[in-house]
Amino acid sequence: MQRNATTRYPILLVHGLFGFDRIGRFELFHDVKQALREAGGQVFVPQLSATHDNEVRGQQLMLQIERVLQGTGAGKVNLIGHSQGALACRYAAALMPKNVASVTSVSGPNHGSELADALRRALIPGRLPEQVAEQIATRIADFLSLLSGQPALPRNAVAALNALTTAGVGEFNSKYPQGLPAIWGGHGAERVNDVRYYSWSGTLQDDWLQTLDPVHAVCRAMSEHFVVDAGQNDGFVGRYSSHLGTVIRSDYPFDHLASLRRPDGPRKPGLDPVELYVEHAIRLKAAQL
């Protein structure tokens, strides 16, 4: 039986750091977008800078929200942001709440990333290590943009790193606190300024299927940099750092990138990460969003 996930307002899938819409035949949100459209959803994937701070990317998102509203005639949009994309969504919702029905954070660093903290400590501001790292990150972003045909959006790798640290997100949160939990590991307000807030994320849970995935291996290596959320992270974002609004669940058995793609080869029944997006669209529909 075909499920109905036809939400009242269009859905925008917002990518995070180094994200893109399409490279050749490969689309970052391919499985998610296809599943939502098959269930009746109206879905768009905005283009944001591959590397920049949260507010610059949020401003870019706001412009594209306006275009979607003009093109569809809708009054609002539902924003679903993966990783740093969640922070861009939060920014847009804080500044234009009348045009945003909901914000959903998927594996979002809503209190910063301990991995970003470790990288920031390893780089010496204004000296060679930072310059080399910035050049490498910029080249990667430029390469992805070239392949994807992405517009010539501004890019700033150091600004992106600083914006993802605990201190950087803490400063961001002081200006845009909507949906944040009052206590560590708790839930935040479900509705602020008539915008609904939701979140879900995963943690590294090794099994024989995941050991065959090289991306999972990278996430496992990165997880060694976590202290506060040691053993409770997805390799890039800590479990409790991801909490925002109504926390649907924060310990799905997904690494950071698995929360937006179907794994190659066999997978456990009932643990398809893409289905979470369809289920959430049904949830938004039920809430008349």
C-alpha atoms as a PDB file:
ATOM      1  CA  MET A   1       0.000   0.000   0.000  1.00  0.00           C
ATOM      2  CA  GLN A   2       1.429   3.389  -1.047  1.00  0.00           C
ATOM      3  CA  ARG A   3       1.883   5.733   1.895  1.00  0.00           C
ATOM      4  CA  ASN A   4       0.770   9.347   1.597  1.00  0.00           C
ATOM      5  CA  ALA A   5       3.469  11.832   2.581  1.00  0.00           C
ATOM      6  CA  THR A   6       1.976  14.795   0.750  1.00  0.00           C
ATOM      7  CA  THR A   7       2.810  17.560   3.182  1.00  0.00           C
ATOM      8  CA  ARG A   8       0.912  20.830   3.179  1.00  0.00           C
ATOM      9  CA  TYR A   9       4.115  22.760   2.470  1.00  0.00           C
ATOM     10  CA  PRO A  10       7.091  21.893   0.216  1.00  0.00           C
ATOM     11  CA  ILE A  11      10.109  20.161   1.729  1.00  0.00           C
ATOM     12  CA  LEU A  12      13.625  21.531   1.288  1.00  0.00           C
ATOM     13  CA  LEU A  13      16.530  19.128   1.856  1.00  0.00           C
ATOM     14  CA  VAL A  14      19.531  21.187   2.976  1.00  0.00           C
ATOM     15  CA  HIS A  15      23.046  19.764   2.699  1.00  0.00           C
ATOM     16  CA  GLY A  16      25.914  20.286   5.100  1.00  0.00           C
ATOM     17  CA  LEU A  17      29.671  20.833   4.784  1.00  0.00           C
ATOM     18  CA  PHE A  18      31.067  19.876   1.352  1.00  0.00           C
ATOM     19  CA  GLY A  19      27.516  19.105   0.272  1.00  0.00           C
ATOM     20  CA  PHE A  20      26.091  19.362  -3.232  1.00  0.00           C
ATOM     21  CA  ASP A  21      22.975  18.495  -5.204  1.00  0.00           C
ATOM     22  CA  ARG A  22      24.340  16.423  -8.088  1.00  0.00           C
ATOM     23  CA  ILE A  23      27.661  15.256  -9.535  1.00  0.00           C
ATOM     24  CA  GLY A  24      27.001  13.518 -12.847  1.00  0.00           C
ATOM     25  CA  ARG A  25      24.397  10.886 -12.086  1.00  0.00           C
ATOM     26  CA  PHE A  26      25.110  10.930  -8.361  1.00  0.00           C
ATOM     27  CA  GLU A  27      22.834  13.027  -6.160  1.00  0.00           C
ATOM     28  CA  LEU A  28      23.632  13.503  -2.492  1.00  0.00           C
ATOM     29  CA  PHE A  29      19.957  13.313  -1.502  1.00  0.00           C
ATOM     30  CA  HIS A  30      18.985  10.946  -4.344  1.00  0.00           C
ATOM     31  CA  ASP A  31      17.429   8.163  -2.263  1.00  0.00           C
ATOM     32  CA  VAL A  32      15.731  10.571   0.127  1.00  0.00           C
ATOM     33  CA  LYS A  33      14.336  12.821  -2.600  1.00  0.00           C
ATOM     34  CA  GLN A  34      13.117   9.874  -4.658  1.00  0.00           C
ATOM     35  CA  ALA A  35      11.434   8.208  -1.677  1.00  0.00           C
ATOM     36  CA  LEU A  36       9.688  11.417  -0.641  1.00  0.00           C
ATOM     37  CA  ARG A  37       8.472  12.138  -4.165  1.00  0.00           C
ATOM     38  CA  GLU A  38       7.203   8.590  -4.591  1.00  0.00           C
ATOM     39  CA  ALA A  39       5.184   9.141  -1.412  1.00  0.00           C
ATOM     40  CA  GLY A  40       3.675  12.318  -2.846  1.00  0.00           C
ATOM     41  CA  GLY A  41       6.006  14.945  -1.430  1.00  0.00           C
ATOM     42  CA  GLN A  42       7.017  18.154  -3.191  1.00  0.00           C
ATOM     43  CA  VAL A  43      10.801  18.290  -2.671  1.00  0.00           C
ATOM     44  CA  PHE A  44      13.563  20.762  -3.477  1.00  0.00           C
ATOM     45  CA  VAL A  45      17.323  20.699  -2.840  1.00  0.00           C
ATOM     46  CA  PRO A  46      18.769  24.211  -2.479  1.00  0.00           C
ATOM     47  CA  GLN A  47      22.386  25.003  -3.337  1.00  0.00           C
ATOM     48  CA  LEU A  48      24.517  26.458  -0.531  1.00  0.00           C
ATOM     49  CA  SER A  49      28.231  27.178  -0.274  1.00  0.00           C
ATOM     50  CA  ALA A  50      30.163  23.945   0.185  1.00  0.00           C
ATOM     51  CA  THR A  51      32.264  25.640   2.881  1.00  0.00           C
ATOM     52  CA  HIS A  52      31.247  28.730   4.838  1.00  0.00           C
ATOM     53  CA  ASP A  53      29.868  29.776   8.200  1.00  0.00           C
ATOM     54  CA  ASN A  54      26.331  29.113   9.353  1.00  0.00           C
ATOM     55  CA  GLU A  55      24.994  32.620   8.824  1.00  0.00           C
ATOM     56  CA  VAL A  56      26.297  33.009   5.271  1.00  0.00           C
ATOM     57  CA  ARG A  57      24.823  29.645   4.335  1.00  0.00           C
ATOM     58  CA  GLY A  58      21.616  30.589   6.149  1.00  0.00           C
ATOM     59  CA  GLN A  59      21.311  33.773   4.128  1.00  0.00           C
ATOM     60  CA  GLN A  60      21.736  31.777   0.930  1.00  0.00           C
ATOM     61  CA  LEU A  61      19.006  29.414   2.093  1.00  0.00           C
ATOM     62  CA  MET A  62      16.638  32.299   2.787  1.00  0.00           C
ATOM     63  CA  LEU A  63      16.968  33.537  -0.791  1.00  0.00           C
ATOM     64  CA  GLN A  64      16.146  30.079  -2.119  1.00  0.00           C
ATOM     65  CA  ILE A  65      13.197  29.698   0.231  1.00  0.00           C
ATOM     66  CA  GLU A  66      11.783  32.869  -1.287  1.00  0.00           C
ATOM     67  CA  ARG A  67      12.236  31.421  -4.793  1.00  0.00           C
ATOM     68  CA  VAL A  68      10.456  28.193  -3.827  1.00  0.00           C
ATOM     69  CA  LEU A  69       7.582  30.150  -2.316  1.00  0.00           C
ATOM     70  CA  GLN A  70       7.277  32.271  -5.445  1.00  0.00           C
ATOM     71  CA  GLY A  71       7.489  29.258  -7.745  1.00  0.00           C
ATOM     72  CA  THR A  72       5.008  27.069  -5.872  1.00  0.00           C
ATOM     73  CA  GLY A  73       2.643  29.635  -4.421  1.00  0.00           C
ATOM     74  CA  ALA A  74       3.081  28.068  -0.992  1.00  0.00           C
ATOM     75  CA  GLY A  75       3.122  30.226   2.110  1.00  0.00           C
ATOM     76  CA  LYS A  76       5.705  28.217   4.015  1.00  0.00           C
ATOM     77  CA  VAL A  77       8.302  25.456   3.656  1.00  0.00           C
ATOM     78  CA  ASN A  78       9.445  22.498   5.735  1.00  0.00           C
ATOM     79  CA  LEU A  79      13.224  22.511   6.190  1.00  0.00           C
ATOM     80  CA  ILE A  80      15.189  19.294   6.735  1.00  0.00           C
ATOM     81  CA  GLY A  81      18.900  19.911   7.232  1.00  0.00           C
ATOM     82  CA  HIS A  82      21.631  17.294   7.390  1.00  0.00           C
ATOM     83  CA  SER A  83      24.726  18.081   9.464  1.00  0.00           C
ATOM     84  CA  GLN A  84      25.698  21.772   9.091  1.00  0.00           C
ATOM     85  CA  GLY A  85      22.590  22.148   6.966  1.00  0.00           C
ATOM     86  CA  ALA A  86      20.569  22.001  10.184  1.00  0.00           C
ATOM     87  CA  LEU A  87      22.226  25.229  11.371  1.00  0.00           C
ATOM     88  CA  ALA A  88      21.389  27.007   8.119  1.00  0.00           C
ATOM     89  CA  CYS A  89      17.778  25.879   8.590  1.00  0.00           C
ATOM     90  CA  ARG A  90      17.721  27.188  12.145  1.00  0.00           C
ATOM     91  CA  TYR A  91      19.073  30.547  10.991  1.00  0.00           C
ATOM     92  CA  ALA A  92      16.440  30.883   8.275  1.00  0.00           C
ATOM     93  CA  ALA A  93      13.637  29.914  10.651  1.00  0.00           C
ATOM     94  CA  ALA A  94      14.809  32.421  13.252  1.00  0.00           C
ATOM     95  CA  LEU A  95      14.832  35.288  10.753  1.00  0.00           C
ATOM     96  CA  MET A  96      11.781  34.409   8.662  1.00  0.00           C
ATOM     97  CA  PRO A  97       9.495  32.330  10.925  1.00  0.00           C
ATOM     98  CA  LYS A  98       6.369  33.304   8.999  1.00  0.00           C
ATOM     99  CA  ASN A  99       7.696  31.402   5.981  1.00  0.00           C
ATOM    100  CA  VAL A 100       9.001  28.285   7.772  1.00  0.00           C
ATOM    101  CA  ALA A 101       6.579  25.634   9.013  1.00  0.00           C
ATOM    102  CA  SER A 102       9.159  23.306  10.506  1.00  0.00           C
ATOM    103  CA  VAL A 103      12.876  22.700  11.004  1.00  0.00           C
ATOM    104  CA  THR A 104      14.200  19.156  11.245  1.00  0.00           C
ATOM    105  CA  SER A 105      17.811  18.538  12.197  1.00  0.00           C
ATOM    106  CA  VAL A 106      19.315  15.257  10.976  1.00  0.00           C
ATOM    107  CA  SER A 107      22.697  14.559  12.582  1.00  0.00           C
ATOM    108  CA  GLY A 108      23.067  18.296  13.149  1.00  0.00           C
ATOM    109  CA  PRO A 109      25.828  19.735  15.390  1.00  0.00           C
ATOM    110  CA  ASN A 110      23.383  21.894  17.321  1.00  0.00           C
ATOM    111  CA  HIS A 111      25.836  22.336  20.188  1.00  0.00           C
ATOM    112  CA  GLY A 112      28.995  22.075  18.091  1.00  0.00           C
ATOM    113  CA  SER A 113      31.230  19.185  17.085  1.00  0.00           C
ATOM    114  CA  GLU A 114      34.061  17.836  19.216  1.00  0.00           C
ATOM    115  CA  LEU A 115      35.717  16.745  15.975  1.00  0.00           C
ATOM    116  CA  ALA A 116      35.761  20.383  14.839  1.00  0.00           C
ATOM    117  CA  ASP A 117      37.237  21.320  18.218  1.00  0.00           C
ATOM    118  CA  ALA A 118      40.046  18.791  17.731  1.00  0.00           C
ATOM    119  CA  LEU A 119      40.770  20.056  14.218  1.00  0.00           C
ATOM    120  CA  ARG A 120      40.755  23.654  15.427  1.00  0.00           C
ATOM    121  CA  ARG A 121      43.280  22.839  18.175  1.00  0.00           C
ATOM    122  CA  ALA A 122      45.518  21.113  15.642  1.00  0.00           C
ATOM    123  CA  LEU A 123      45.644  24.204  13.445  1.00  0.00           C
ATOM    124  CA  ILE A 124      47.620  27.279  14.416  1.00  0.00           C
ATOM    125  CA  PRO A 125      45.757  30.439  13.386  1.00  0.00           C
ATOM    126  CA  GLY A 126      47.640  32.504  10.827  1.00  0.00           C
ATOM    127  CA  ARG A 127      50.487  30.023  10.461  1.00  0.00           C
ATOM    128  CA  LEU A 128      51.351  27.275   7.987  1.00  0.00           C
ATOM    129  CA  PRO A 129      49.146  24.410   9.243  1.00  0.00           C
ATOM    130  CA  GLU A 130      45.995  26.500   8.984  1.00  0.00           C
ATOM    131  CA  GLN A 131      46.980  27.860   5.577  1.00  0.00           C
ATOM    132  CA  VAL A 132      47.677  24.373   4.251  1.00  0.00           C
ATOM    133  CA  ALA A 133      44.416  23.012   5.660  1.00  0.00           C
ATOM    134  CA  GLU A 134      42.486  25.938   4.193  1.00  0.00           C
ATOM    135  CA  GLN A 135      44.045  25.381   0.777  1.00  0.00           C
ATOM    136  CA  ILE A 136      43.235  21.674   0.850  1.00  0.00           C
ATOM    137  CA  ALA A 137      39.638  22.249   1.964  1.00  0.00           C
ATOM    138  CA  THR A 138      39.179  25.009  -0.606  1.00  0.00           C
ATOM    139  CA  ARG A 139      40.523  22.806  -3.399  1.00  0.00           C
ATOM    140  CA  ILE A 140      38.123  20.028  -2.378  1.00  0.00           C
ATOM    141  CA  ALA A 141      35.192  22.452  -2.321  1.00  0.00           C
ATOM    142  CA  ASP A 142      36.232  23.925  -5.676  1.00  0.00           C
ATOM    143  CA  PHE A 143      36.532  20.454  -7.191  1.00  0.00           C
ATOM    144  CA  LEU A 144      33.098  19.388  -5.947  1.00  0.00           C
ATOM    145  CA  SER A 145      31.571  22.637  -7.177  1.00  0.00           C
ATOM    146  CA  LEU A 146      33.151  22.157 -10.604  1.00  0.00           C
ATOM    147  CA  LEU A 147      31.857  18.607 -10.901  1.00  0.00           C
ATOM    148  CA  SER A 148      28.397  19.490  -9.665  1.00  0.00           C
ATOM    149  CA  GLY A 149      28.024  22.583 -11.803  1.00  0.00           C
ATOM    150  CA  GLN A 150      27.200  24.483  -8.624  1.00  0.00           C
ATOM    151  CA  PRO A 151      26.923  28.261  -8.973  1.00  0.00           C
ATOM    152  CA  ALA A 152      30.021  30.243  -8.038  1.00  0.00           C
ATOM    153  CA  LEU A 153      29.038  30.642  -4.403  1.00  0.00           C
ATOM    154  CA  PRO A 154      31.550  32.056  -1.912  1.00  0.00           C
ATOM    155  CA  ARG A 155      33.601  29.519   0.040  1.00  0.00           C
ATOM    156  CA  ASN A 156      35.600  29.878   3.249  1.00  0.00           C
ATOM    157  CA  ALA A 157      36.958  26.680   4.792  1.00  0.00           C
ATOM    158  CA  VAL A 158      38.342  28.260   7.976  1.00  0.00           C
ATOM    159  CA  ALA A 159      35.074  30.090   8.599  1.00  0.00           C
ATOM    160  CA  ALA A 160      33.244  26.777   8.205  1.00  0.00           C
ATOM    161  CA  LEU A 161      35.531  25.036  10.706  1.00  0.00           C
ATOM    162  CA  ASN A 162      35.238  27.844  13.245  1.00  0.00           C
ATOM    163  CA  ALA A 163      31.450  27.849  12.844  1.00  0.00           C
ATOM    164  CA  LEU A 164      31.253  24.136  13.712  1.00  0.00           C
ATOM    165  CA  THR A 165      33.336  24.194  16.901  1.00  0.00           C
ATOM    166  CA  THR A 166      31.666  24.134  20.292  1.00  0.00           C
ATOM    167  CA  ALA A 167      32.561  27.797  20.770  1.00  0.00           C
ATOM    168  CA  GLY A 168      31.409  28.771  17.286  1.00  0.00           C
ATOM    169  CA  VAL A 169      28.037  27.068  17.604  1.00  0.00           C
ATOM    170  CA  GLY A 170      27.735  28.406  21.148  1.00  0.00           C
ATOM    171  CA  GLU A 171      27.970  31.937  19.774  1.00  0.00           C
ATOM    172  CA  PHE A 172      25.460  31.033  17.070  1.00  0.00           C
ATOM    173  CA  ASN A 173      23.100  29.576  19.700  1.00  0.00           C
ATOM    174  CA  SER A 174      23.229  32.755  21.781  1.00  0.00           C
ATOM    175  CA  LYS A 175      21.645  34.571  18.824  1.00  0.00           C
ATOM    176  CA  TYR A 176      19.372  31.817  17.540  1.00  0.00           C
ATOM    177  CA  PRO A 177      18.312  29.633  20.506  1.00  0.00           C
ATOM    178  CA  GLN A 178      14.976  28.464  19.089  1.00  0.00           C
ATOM    179  CA  GLY A 179      14.335  24.773  19.787  1.00  0.00           C
ATOM    180  CA  LEU A 180      17.431  24.190  21.919  1.00  0.00           C
ATOM    181  CA  PRO A 181      17.099  21.982  25.031  1.00  0.00           C
ATOM    182  CA  ALA A 182      17.352  23.724  28.398  1.00  0.00           C
ATOM    183  CA  ILE A 183      19.386  20.812  29.772  1.00  0.00           C
ATOM    184  CA  TRP A 184      22.100  18.710  28.149  1.00  0.00           C
ATOM    185  CA  GLY A 185      20.599  15.661  26.473  1.00  0.00           C
ATOM    186  CA  GLY A 186      17.038  16.869  26.871  1.00  0.00           C
ATOM    187  CA  HIS A 187      14.332  17.927  24.441  1.00  0.00           C
ATOM    188  CA  GLY A 188      13.810  21.488  23.278  1.00  0.00           C
ATOM    189  CA  ALA A 189      10.582  23.363  22.718  1.00  0.00           C
ATOM    190  CA  GLU A 190       8.545  21.711  19.985  1.00  0.00           C
ATOM    191  CA  ARG A 191       7.141  25.019  18.734  1.00  0.00           C
ATOM    192  CA  VAL A 192       8.737  28.475  18.759  1.00  0.00           C
ATOM    193  CA  ASN A 193       7.265  31.438  16.844  1.00  0.00           C
ATOM    194  CA  ASP A 194       4.862  28.925  15.261  1.00  0.00           C
ATOM    195  CA  VAL A 195       7.795  26.913  13.816  1.00  0.00           C
ATOM    196  CA  ARG A 196       7.961  23.228  14.773  1.00  0.00           C
ATOM    197  CA  TYR A 197      11.387  21.819  15.677  1.00  0.00           C
ATOM    198  CA  TYR A 198      12.439  18.157  15.398  1.00  0.00           C
ATOM    199  CA  SER A 199      15.673  16.182  15.359  1.00  0.00           C
ATOM    200  CA  TRP A 200      17.096  12.705  14.944  1.00  0.00           C
ATOM    201  CA  SER A 201      20.597  11.283  14.672  1.00  0.00           C
ATOM    202  CA  GLY A 202      22.630   8.102  15.097  1.00  0.00           C
ATOM    203  CA  THR A 203      25.597   6.635  16.907  1.00  0.00           C
ATOM    204  CA  LEU A 204      28.365   4.322  15.771  1.00  0.00           C
ATOM    205  CA  GLN A 205      27.313   0.734  16.407  1.00  0.00           C
ATOM    206  CA  ASP A 206      29.610  -1.706  14.651  1.00  0.00           C
ATOM    207  CA  ASP A 207      28.329  -4.883  13.065  1.00  0.00           C
ATOM    208  CA  TRP A 208      29.639  -7.100  10.286  1.00  0.00           C
ATOM    209  CA  LEU A 209      27.781  -5.169   7.601  1.00  0.00           C
ATOM    210  CA  GLN A 210      29.192  -1.828   8.680  1.00  0.00           C
ATOM    211  CA  THR A 211      32.750  -3.121   8.892  1.00  0.00           C
ATOM    212  CA  LEU A 212      32.609  -3.568   5.117  1.00  0.00           C
ATOM    213  CA  ASP A 213      31.807   0.131   4.602  1.00  0.00           C
ATOM    214  CA  PRO A 214      34.916   2.349   4.201  1.00  0.00           C
ATOM    215  CA  VAL A 215      32.900   5.469   5.106  1.00  0.00           C
ATOM    216  CA  HIS A 216      31.969   3.852   8.404  1.00  0.00           C
ATOM    217  CA  ALA A 217      35.648   3.114   9.031  1.00  0.00           C
ATOM    218  CA  VAL A 218      36.473   6.810   8.605  1.00  0.00           C
ATOM    219  CA  CYS A 219      33.693   7.761  11.031  1.00  0.00           C
ATOM    220  CA  ARG A 220      34.994   5.221  13.522  1.00  0.00           C
ATOM    221  CA  ALA A 221      38.489   6.757  13.318  1.00  0.00           C
ATOM    222  CA  MET A 222      37.092  10.273  13.788  1.00  0.00           C
ATOM    223  CA  SER A 223      35.101   9.179  16.844  1.00  0.00           C
ATOM    224  CA  GLU A 224      38.335   8.872  18.832  1.00  0.00           C
ATOM    225  CA  HIS A 225      38.391  12.678  19.146  1.00  0.00           C
ATOM    226  CA  PHE A 226      35.221  12.784  21.255  1.00  0.00           C
ATOM    227  CA  VAL A 227      35.376  13.257  25.020  1.00  0.00           C
ATOM    228  CA  VAL A 228      31.994  14.585  26.183  1.00  0.00           C
ATOM    229  CA  ASP A 229      30.125  12.255  23.838  1.00  0.00           C
ATOM    230  CA  ALA A 230      32.725   9.498  23.851  1.00  0.00           C
ATOM    231  CA  GLY A 231      31.089   6.284  22.665  1.00  0.00           C
ATOM    232  CA  GLN A 232      27.926   8.241  21.890  1.00  0.00           C
ATOM    233  CA  ASN A 233      28.584   9.880  18.531  1.00  0.00           C
ATOM    234  CA  ASP A 234      28.343   9.218  14.796  1.00  0.00           C
ATOM    235  CA  GLY A 235      31.992  10.050  14.078  1.00  0.00           C
ATOM    236  CA  PHE A 236      31.316  13.723  13.386  1.00  0.00           C
ATOM    237  CA  VAL A 237      28.567  14.805  15.806  1.00  0.00           C
ATOM    238  CA  GLY A 238      27.883  13.797  19.385  1.00  0.00           C
ATOM    239  CA  ARG A 239      24.561  12.210  20.233  1.00  0.00           C
ATOM    240  CA  TYR A 240      23.421  14.834  22.719  1.00  0.00           C
ATOM    241  CA  SER A 241      24.889  17.697  20.725  1.00  0.00           C
ATOM    242  CA  SER A 242      22.409  16.793  17.988  1.00  0.00           C
ATOM    243  CA  HIS A 243      19.312  17.351  20.129  1.00  0.00           C
ATOM    244  CA  LEU A 244      16.855  20.009  18.972  1.00  0.00           C
ATOM    245  CA  GLY A 245      13.140  20.421  19.590  1.00  0.00           C
ATOM    246  CA  THR A 246      11.289  17.123  19.725  1.00  0.00           C
ATOM    247  CA  VAL A 247      13.987  14.457  19.659  1.00  0.00           C
ATOM    248  CA  ILE A 248      12.577  11.586  17.646  1.00  0.00           C
ATOM    249  CA  ARG A 249      15.591   9.413  18.451  1.00  0.00           C
ATOM    250  CA  SER A 250      19.334  10.055  18.739  1.00  0.00           C
ATOM    251  CA  ASP A 251      20.803   6.555  18.811  1.00  0.00           C
ATOM    252  CA  TYR A 252      19.878   5.061  15.459  1.00  0.00           C
ATOM    253  CA  PRO A 253      22.636   2.654  14.341  1.00  0.00           C
ATOM    254  CA  PHE A 254      23.909   5.071  11.675  1.00  0.00           C
ATOM    255  CA  ASP A 255      27.203   6.835  11.198  1.00  0.00           C
ATOM    256  CA  HIS A 256      27.156  10.483  10.142  1.00  0.00           C
ATOM    257  CA  LEU A 257      26.740   9.904   6.404  1.00  0.00           C
ATOM    258  CA  ALA A 258      24.558   6.821   6.706  1.00  0.00           C
ATOM    259  CA  SER A 259      21.770   9.051   8.012  1.00  0.00           C
ATOM    260  CA  LEU A 260      21.118  10.276   4.464  1.00  0.00           C
ATOM    261  CA  ARG A 261      21.811   7.266   2.249  1.00  0.00           C
ATOM    262  CA  ARG A 262      20.942   3.648   1.772  1.00  0.00           C
ATOM    263  CA  PRO A 263      23.969   1.401   2.274  1.00  0.00           C
ATOM    264  CA  ASP A 264      25.215  -0.688  -0.609  1.00  0.00           C
ATOM    265  CA  GLY A 265      24.565  -4.398  -0.339  1.00  0.00           C
ATOM    266  CA  PRO A 266      22.500  -6.143   2.360  1.00  0.00           C
ATOM    267  CA  ARG A 267      21.073  -4.268   5.326  1.00  0.00           C
ATOM    268  CA  LYS A 268      19.136  -5.140   8.418  1.00  0.00           C
ATOM    269  CA  PRO A 269      15.350  -5.116   7.988  1.00  0.00           C
ATOM    270  CA  GLY A 270      13.602  -2.132   9.499  1.00  0.00           C
ATOM    271  CA  LEU A 271      16.731   0.026   9.614  1.00  0.00           C
ATOM    272  CA  ASP A 272      16.545   1.856   6.311  1.00  0.00           C
ATOM    273  CA  PRO A 273      17.619   5.463   7.068  1.00  0.00           C
ATOM    274  CA  VAL A 274      15.782   6.800   4.024  1.00  0.00           C
ATOM    275  CA  GLU A 275      12.487   5.511   5.416  1.00  0.00           C
ATOM    276  CA  LEU A 276      12.947   7.852   8.378  1.00  0.00           C
ATOM    277  CA  TYR A 277      12.458  10.798   6.030  1.00  0.00           C
ATOM    278  CA  VAL A 278       9.244   9.335   4.632  1.00  0.00           C
ATOM    279  CA  GLU A 279       7.963   8.592   8.122  1.00  0.00           C
ATOM    280  CA  HIS A 280       8.805  12.139   9.124  1.00  0.00           C
ATOM    281  CA  ALA A 281       6.986  13.578   6.127  1.00  0.00           C
ATOM    282  CA  ILE A 282       3.929  11.606   7.246  1.00  0.00           C
ATOM    283  CA  ARG A 283       4.453  13.087  10.708  1.00  0.00           C
ATOM    284  CA  LEU A 284       4.560  16.598   9.231  1.00  0.00           C
ATOM    285  CA  LYS A 285       1.427  15.862   7.209  1.00  0.00           C
ATOM    286  CA  ALA A 286      -0.388  14.721  10.355  1.00  0.00           C
ATOM    287  CA  ALA A 287       0.610  18.004  12.013  1.00  0.00           C
ATOM    288  CA  GLN A 288      -0.870  19.825   9.001  1.00  0.00           C
ATOM    289  CA  LEU A 289       2.551  21.060   7.969  1.00  0.00           C
END
